[in-house]
Short mmCIF file of C-alpha atoms in Angstrom, two decimals:
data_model
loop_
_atom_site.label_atom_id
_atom_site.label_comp_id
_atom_site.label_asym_id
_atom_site.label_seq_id
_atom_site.Cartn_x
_atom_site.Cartn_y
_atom_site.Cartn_z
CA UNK A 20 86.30 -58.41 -6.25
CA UNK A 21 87.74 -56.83 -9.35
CA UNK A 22 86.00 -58.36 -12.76
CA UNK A 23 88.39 -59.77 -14.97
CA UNK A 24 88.73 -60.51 -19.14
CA UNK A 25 91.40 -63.01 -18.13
CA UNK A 26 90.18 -67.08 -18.00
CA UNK A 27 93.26 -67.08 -14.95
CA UNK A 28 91.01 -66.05 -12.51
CA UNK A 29 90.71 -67.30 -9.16
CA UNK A 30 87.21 -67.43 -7.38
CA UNK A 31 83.77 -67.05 -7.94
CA UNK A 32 80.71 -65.52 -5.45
CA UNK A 33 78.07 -67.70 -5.13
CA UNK A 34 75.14 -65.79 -3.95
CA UNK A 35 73.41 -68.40 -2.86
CA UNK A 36 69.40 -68.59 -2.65
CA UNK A 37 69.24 -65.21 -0.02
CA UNK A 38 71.59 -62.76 1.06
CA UNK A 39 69.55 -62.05 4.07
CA UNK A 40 71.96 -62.50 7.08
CA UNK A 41 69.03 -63.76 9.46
CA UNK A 42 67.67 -66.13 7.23
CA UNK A 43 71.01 -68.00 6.59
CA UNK A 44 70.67 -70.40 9.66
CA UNK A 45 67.24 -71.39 8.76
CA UNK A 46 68.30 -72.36 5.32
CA UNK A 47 71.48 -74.11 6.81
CA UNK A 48 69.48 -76.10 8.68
CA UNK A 49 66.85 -76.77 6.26
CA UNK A 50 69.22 -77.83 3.78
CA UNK A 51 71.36 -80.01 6.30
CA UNK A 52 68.30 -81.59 7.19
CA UNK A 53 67.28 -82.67 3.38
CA UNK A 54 70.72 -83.52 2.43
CA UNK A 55 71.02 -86.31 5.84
CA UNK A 56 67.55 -87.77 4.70
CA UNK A 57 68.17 -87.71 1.28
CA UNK A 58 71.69 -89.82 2.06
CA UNK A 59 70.37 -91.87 4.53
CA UNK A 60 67.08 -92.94 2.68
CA UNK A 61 68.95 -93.50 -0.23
CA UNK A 62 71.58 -95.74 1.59
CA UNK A 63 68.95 -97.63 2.77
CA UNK A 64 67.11 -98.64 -0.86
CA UNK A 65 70.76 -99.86 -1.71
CA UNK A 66 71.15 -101.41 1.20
CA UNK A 67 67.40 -103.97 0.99
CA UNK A 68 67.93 -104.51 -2.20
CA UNK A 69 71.53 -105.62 -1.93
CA UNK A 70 70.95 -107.82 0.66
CA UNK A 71 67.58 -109.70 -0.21
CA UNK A 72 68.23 -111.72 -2.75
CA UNK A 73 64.41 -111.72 -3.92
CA UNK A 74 65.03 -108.20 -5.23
CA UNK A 75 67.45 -109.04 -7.48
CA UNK A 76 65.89 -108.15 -10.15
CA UNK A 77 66.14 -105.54 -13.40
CA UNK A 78 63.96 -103.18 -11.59
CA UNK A 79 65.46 -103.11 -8.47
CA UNK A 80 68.80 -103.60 -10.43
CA UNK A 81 68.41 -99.73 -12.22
CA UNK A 82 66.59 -98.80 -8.44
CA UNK A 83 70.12 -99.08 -7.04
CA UNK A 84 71.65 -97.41 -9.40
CA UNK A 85 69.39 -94.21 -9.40
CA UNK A 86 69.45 -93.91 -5.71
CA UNK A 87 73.71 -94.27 -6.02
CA UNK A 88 73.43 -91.35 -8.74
CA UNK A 89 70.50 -89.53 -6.25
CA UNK A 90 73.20 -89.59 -3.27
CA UNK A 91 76.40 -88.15 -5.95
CA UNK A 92 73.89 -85.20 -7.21
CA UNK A 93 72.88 -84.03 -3.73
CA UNK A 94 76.73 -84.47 -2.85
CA UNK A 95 77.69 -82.34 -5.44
CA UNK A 96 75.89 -78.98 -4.44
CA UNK A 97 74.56 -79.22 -1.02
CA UNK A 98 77.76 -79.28 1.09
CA UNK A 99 79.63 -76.51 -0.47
CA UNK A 100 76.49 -74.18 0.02
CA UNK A 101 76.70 -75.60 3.92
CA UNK A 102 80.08 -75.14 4.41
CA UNK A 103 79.89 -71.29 3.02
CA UNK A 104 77.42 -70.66 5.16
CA UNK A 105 78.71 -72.12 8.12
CA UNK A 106 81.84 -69.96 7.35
CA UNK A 107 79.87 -66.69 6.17
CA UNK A 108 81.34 -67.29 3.12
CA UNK A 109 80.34 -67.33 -0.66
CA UNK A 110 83.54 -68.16 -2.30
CA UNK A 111 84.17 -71.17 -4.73
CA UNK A 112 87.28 -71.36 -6.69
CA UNK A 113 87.57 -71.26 -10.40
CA UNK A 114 88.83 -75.23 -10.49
CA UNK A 115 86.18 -75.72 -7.63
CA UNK A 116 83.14 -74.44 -9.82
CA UNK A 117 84.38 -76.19 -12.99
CA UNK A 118 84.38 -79.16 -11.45
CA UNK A 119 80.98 -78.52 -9.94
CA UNK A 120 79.50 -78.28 -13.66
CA UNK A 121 81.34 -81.28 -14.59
CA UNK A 122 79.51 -83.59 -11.71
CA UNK A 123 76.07 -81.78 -12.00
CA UNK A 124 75.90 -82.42 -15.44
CA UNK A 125 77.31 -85.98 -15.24
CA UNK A 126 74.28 -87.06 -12.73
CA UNK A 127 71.61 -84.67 -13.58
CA UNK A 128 72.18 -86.51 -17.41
CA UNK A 129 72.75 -90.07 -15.57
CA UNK A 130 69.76 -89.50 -13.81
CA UNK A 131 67.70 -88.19 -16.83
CA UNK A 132 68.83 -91.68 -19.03
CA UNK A 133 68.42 -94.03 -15.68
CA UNK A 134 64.96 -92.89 -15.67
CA UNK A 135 64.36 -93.87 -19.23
CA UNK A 136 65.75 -97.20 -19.01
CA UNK A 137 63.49 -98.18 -16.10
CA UNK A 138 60.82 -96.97 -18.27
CA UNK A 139 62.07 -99.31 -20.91
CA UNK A 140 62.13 -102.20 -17.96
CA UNK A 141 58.18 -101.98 -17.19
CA UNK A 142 57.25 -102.03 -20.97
CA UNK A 143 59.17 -104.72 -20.94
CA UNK A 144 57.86 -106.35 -17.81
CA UNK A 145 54.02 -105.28 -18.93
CA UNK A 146 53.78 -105.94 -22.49
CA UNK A 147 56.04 -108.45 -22.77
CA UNK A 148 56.11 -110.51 -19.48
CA UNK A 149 56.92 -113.84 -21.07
CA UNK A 150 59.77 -112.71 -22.72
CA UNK A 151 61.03 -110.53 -19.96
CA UNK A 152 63.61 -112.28 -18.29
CA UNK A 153 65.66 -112.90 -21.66
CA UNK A 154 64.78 -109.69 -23.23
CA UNK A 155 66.11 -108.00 -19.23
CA UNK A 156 69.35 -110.21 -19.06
CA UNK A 157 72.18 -109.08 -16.31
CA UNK A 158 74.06 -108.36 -19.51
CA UNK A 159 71.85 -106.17 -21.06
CA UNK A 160 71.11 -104.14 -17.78
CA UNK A 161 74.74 -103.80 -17.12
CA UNK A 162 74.75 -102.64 -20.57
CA UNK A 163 72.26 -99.85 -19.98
CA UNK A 164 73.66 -98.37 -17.13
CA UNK A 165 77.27 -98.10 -18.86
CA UNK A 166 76.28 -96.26 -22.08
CA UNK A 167 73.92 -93.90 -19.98
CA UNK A 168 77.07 -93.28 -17.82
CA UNK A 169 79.54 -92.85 -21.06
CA UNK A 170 76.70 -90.74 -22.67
CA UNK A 171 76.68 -88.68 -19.73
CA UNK A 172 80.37 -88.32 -18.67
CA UNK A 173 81.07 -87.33 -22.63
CA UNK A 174 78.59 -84.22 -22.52
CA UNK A 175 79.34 -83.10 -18.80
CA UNK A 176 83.25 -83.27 -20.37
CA UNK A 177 82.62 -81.27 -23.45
CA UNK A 178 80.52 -78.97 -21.39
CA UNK A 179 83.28 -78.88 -19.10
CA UNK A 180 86.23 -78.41 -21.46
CA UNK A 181 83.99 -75.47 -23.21
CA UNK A 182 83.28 -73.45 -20.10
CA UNK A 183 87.21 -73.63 -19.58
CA UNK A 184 87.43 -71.38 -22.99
CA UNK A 185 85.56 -68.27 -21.29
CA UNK A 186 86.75 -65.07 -20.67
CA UNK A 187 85.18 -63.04 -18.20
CA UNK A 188 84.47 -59.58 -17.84
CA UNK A 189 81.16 -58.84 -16.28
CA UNK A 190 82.10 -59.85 -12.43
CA UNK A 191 82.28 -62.72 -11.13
CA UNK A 192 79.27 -63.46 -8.80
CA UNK A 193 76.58 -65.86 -9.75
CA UNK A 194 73.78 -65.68 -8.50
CA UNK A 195 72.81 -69.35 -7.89
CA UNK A 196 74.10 -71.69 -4.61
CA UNK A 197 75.74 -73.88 -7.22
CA UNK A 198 77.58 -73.49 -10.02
CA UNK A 199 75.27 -73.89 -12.72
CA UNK A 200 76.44 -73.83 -15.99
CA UNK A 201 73.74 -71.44 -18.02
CA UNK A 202 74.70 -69.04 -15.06
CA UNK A 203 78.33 -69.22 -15.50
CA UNK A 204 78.26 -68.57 -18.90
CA UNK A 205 76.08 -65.72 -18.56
CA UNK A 206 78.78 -64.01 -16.65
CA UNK A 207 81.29 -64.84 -19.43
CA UNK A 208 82.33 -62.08 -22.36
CA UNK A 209 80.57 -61.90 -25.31
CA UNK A 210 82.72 -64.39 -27.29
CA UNK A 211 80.03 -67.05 -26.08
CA UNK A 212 78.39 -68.32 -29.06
CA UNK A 213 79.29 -71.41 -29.22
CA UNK A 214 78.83 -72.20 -25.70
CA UNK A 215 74.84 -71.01 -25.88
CA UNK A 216 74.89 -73.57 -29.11
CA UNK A 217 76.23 -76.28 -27.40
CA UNK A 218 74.22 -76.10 -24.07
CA UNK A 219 70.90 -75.67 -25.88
CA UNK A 220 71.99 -78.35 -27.99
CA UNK A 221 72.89 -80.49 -25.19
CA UNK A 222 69.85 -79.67 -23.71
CA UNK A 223 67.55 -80.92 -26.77
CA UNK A 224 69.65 -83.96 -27.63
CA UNK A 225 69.98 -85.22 -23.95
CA UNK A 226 67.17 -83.63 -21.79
CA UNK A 227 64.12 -83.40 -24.06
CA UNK A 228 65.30 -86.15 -26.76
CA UNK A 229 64.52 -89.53 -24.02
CA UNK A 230 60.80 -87.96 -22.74
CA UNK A 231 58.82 -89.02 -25.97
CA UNK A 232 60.75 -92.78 -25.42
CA UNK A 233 59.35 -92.65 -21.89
CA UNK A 234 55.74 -91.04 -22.85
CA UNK A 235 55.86 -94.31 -26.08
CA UNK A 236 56.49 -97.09 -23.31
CA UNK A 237 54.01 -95.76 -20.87
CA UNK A 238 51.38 -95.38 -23.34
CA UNK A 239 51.89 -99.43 -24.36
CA UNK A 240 51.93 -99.74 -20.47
CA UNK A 241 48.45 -97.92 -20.25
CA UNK A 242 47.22 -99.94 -23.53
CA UNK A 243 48.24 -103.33 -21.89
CA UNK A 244 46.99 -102.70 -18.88
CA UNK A 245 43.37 -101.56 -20.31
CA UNK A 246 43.28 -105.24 -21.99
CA UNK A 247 43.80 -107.20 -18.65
CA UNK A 248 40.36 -108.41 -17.35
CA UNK A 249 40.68 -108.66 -13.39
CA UNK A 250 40.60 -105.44 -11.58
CA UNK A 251 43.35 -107.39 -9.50
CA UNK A 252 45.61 -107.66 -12.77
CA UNK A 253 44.90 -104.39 -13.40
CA UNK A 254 45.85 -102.89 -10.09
CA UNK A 255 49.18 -104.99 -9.65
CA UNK A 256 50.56 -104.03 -13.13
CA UNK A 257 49.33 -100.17 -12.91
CA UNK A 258 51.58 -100.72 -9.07
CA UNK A 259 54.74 -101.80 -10.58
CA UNK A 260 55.13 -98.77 -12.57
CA UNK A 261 53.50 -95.82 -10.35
CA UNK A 262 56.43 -95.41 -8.61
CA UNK A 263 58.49 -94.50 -11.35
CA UNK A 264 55.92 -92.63 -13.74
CA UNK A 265 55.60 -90.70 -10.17
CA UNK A 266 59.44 -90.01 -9.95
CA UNK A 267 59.50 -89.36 -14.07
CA UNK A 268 56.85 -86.80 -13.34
CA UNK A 269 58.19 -85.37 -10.49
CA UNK A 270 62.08 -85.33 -12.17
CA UNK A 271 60.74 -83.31 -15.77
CA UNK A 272 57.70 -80.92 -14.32
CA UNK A 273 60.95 -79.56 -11.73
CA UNK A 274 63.04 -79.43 -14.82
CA UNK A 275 60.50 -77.57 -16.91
CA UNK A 276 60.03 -75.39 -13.96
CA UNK A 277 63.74 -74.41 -14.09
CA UNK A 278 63.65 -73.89 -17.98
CA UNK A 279 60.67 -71.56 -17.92
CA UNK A 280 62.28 -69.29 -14.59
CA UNK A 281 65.53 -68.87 -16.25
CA UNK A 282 63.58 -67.84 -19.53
CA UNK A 283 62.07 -65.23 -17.95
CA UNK A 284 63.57 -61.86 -17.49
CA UNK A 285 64.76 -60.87 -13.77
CA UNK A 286 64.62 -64.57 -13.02
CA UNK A 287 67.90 -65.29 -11.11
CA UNK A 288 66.30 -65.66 -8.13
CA UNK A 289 63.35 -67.91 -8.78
CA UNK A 290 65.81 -69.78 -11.22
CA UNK A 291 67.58 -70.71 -8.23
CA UNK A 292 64.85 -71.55 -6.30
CA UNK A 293 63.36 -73.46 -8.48
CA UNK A 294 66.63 -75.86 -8.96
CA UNK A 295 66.44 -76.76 -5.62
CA UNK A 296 63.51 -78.34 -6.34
CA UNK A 297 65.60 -81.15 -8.83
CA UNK A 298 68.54 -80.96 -7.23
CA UNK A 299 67.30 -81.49 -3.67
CA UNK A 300 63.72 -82.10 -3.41
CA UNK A 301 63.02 -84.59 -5.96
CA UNK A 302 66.19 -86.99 -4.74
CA UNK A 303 65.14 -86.83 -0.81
CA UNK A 304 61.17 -87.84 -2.72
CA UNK A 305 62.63 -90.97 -4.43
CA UNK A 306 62.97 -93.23 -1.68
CA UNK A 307 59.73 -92.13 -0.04
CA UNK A 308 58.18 -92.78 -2.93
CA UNK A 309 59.44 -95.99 -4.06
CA UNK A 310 59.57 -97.33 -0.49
CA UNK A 311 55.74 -96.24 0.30
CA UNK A 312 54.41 -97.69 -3.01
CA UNK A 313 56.82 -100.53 -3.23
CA UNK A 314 55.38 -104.33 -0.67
CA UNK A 315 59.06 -105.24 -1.16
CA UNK A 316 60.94 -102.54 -0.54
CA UNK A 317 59.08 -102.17 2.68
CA UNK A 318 59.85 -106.05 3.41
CA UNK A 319 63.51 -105.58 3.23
CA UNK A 320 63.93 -102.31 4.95
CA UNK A 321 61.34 -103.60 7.95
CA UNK A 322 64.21 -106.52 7.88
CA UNK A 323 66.57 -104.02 8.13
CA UNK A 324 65.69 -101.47 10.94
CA UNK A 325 63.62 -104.31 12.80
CA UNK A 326 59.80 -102.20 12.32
CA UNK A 327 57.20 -101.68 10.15
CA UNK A 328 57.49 -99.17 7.35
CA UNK A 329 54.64 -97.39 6.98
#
């Protein structure tokens, strides 16, 4: 393919995570296999807490909710890498990857804010448990979940609309199995100033800006919990939340992984490597590990598929 200085162009190359023919029905079937369990599992959170009415509850309220946004992330990457492999191809079309950036970013951010609420919802439950049930209203939840939504959809749209301004000159392969934005602009001319500002900004404001809310509510979590004086307390209050600091953990270390591969020079392949691990590992983890940690959750999915979970 030709490079181009003209924003008309027509396709992209995604290069994918190998270019090694042999290896590509391994990784089709690797990646098949994560993207059916990360569905399915998902699915089934929705499904036991939408049905038992003893989980409806703030917690399980924002659970729902991050396993809907879980299933829409996966959605937006996985298949197109499956269906150029499965046709030996590696093309995506210029409308195709803009509108790949547009959905990444919108539940990558989602996801990021989702994760902060529910952080917000066991400080809540922990420090303040008499008060919890006004302070948590259906309202306020609803609430939540809409600005971290309109918060999200408004950067993935100016990120969006400011990709659309790029000219490029330098070819047109990317060397990721997505369309990731830092790697689309890197192909771009060098009138990209402005992009670079915004993403990094984007990055601070939205990525970085929520962790020391999270680190604040679990460190009142840890406090509160040191002052209960059963070991029984102790244990069913450090439960509620290990779940989530576990997914919170997982979400940012993968995220910090990505950051410090694409920092590094000669990176494009670990870079890509290393997104798989947020963009497909860490949402195929989440119901494992909120089912495995969770009494209720296995409950209502035992109730579901008729056996035990273990």
């Amino acid at each position: 393919m030709e490079p181009s200085n003209d924003t008309g162009i027509s396709d992209f190359l995604l290069l994918g995570l190998s270019e090694e023919p042999d290896l590509q029905p391994l990784i089709f079937g690797l990646f098949l296999s994560m993207y059916l369990i990360t569905v399915c599992g998902n699915l089934l959170i929705i499904l036991a807490v939408t049905t038992d009415s003893h989980l409806h509850t703030p917690m399980y309220f924002f659970l729902v909710n991050l396993s809907f946004v879980d299933i829409c992330f996966i959605s937006t990457t996985v298949p197109k890498m499956l269906q150029n492999i499965q046709n030996n191809s590696k093309v995506i079309t210029y409308a195709g990857c803009i509108t790949q950036i547009y959905f990444v970013l919108l539940f990558a951010g989602w996801d990021d804010f989702l994760l902060t609420v529910m952080a917000y919802d066991r400080f809540v439950a922990i420090c303040h448990p008499l008060h919890y049930t006004v302070i948590m209203n259906p309202r306020l939840c609803g609430l939540l979940v809409l600005v971290s939504w309109i918060i999200s959809a408004q950067n993935s749209l100016l990120q969006s609309l400011m990709a659309l301004r790029l000219s490029f000159c330098t070819g047109m392969e990317i060397p990721h199995f997505f369309c990731e934005l830092s790697k689309v602009v890197g192909q771009a001319c060098p009138d990209k100033f402005l992009n670079d500002m915004v993403m990094y900004f984007a990055t601070v404001l939205l990525g970085v800006a929520p962790l020391p809310g999270i680190l604040y509510s679990y460190s009142k979590i840890v406090s509160s919990i040191c002052h209960i004086s059963s070991i029984q307390g102790k244990y069913k209050a450090f439960s509620t939340c290990a779940s989530h600091l576990s997914v919170v953990s997982l979400f940012y270390c993968t995220g910090l992984g990505v950051y410090l591969s694409s920092a590094s020079p000669q990176s494009s392949h670990s870079s890509a490597v290393a997104s798989v691990m947020y963009t497909v590992v860490t949402p195929m983890l989440n119901p494992f590990i909120y089912s495995l940690r969770n009494r209720d959750i296995k409950s209502a999915l035992k109730r579901i598929v008729g056996v035990p979970v273990i």
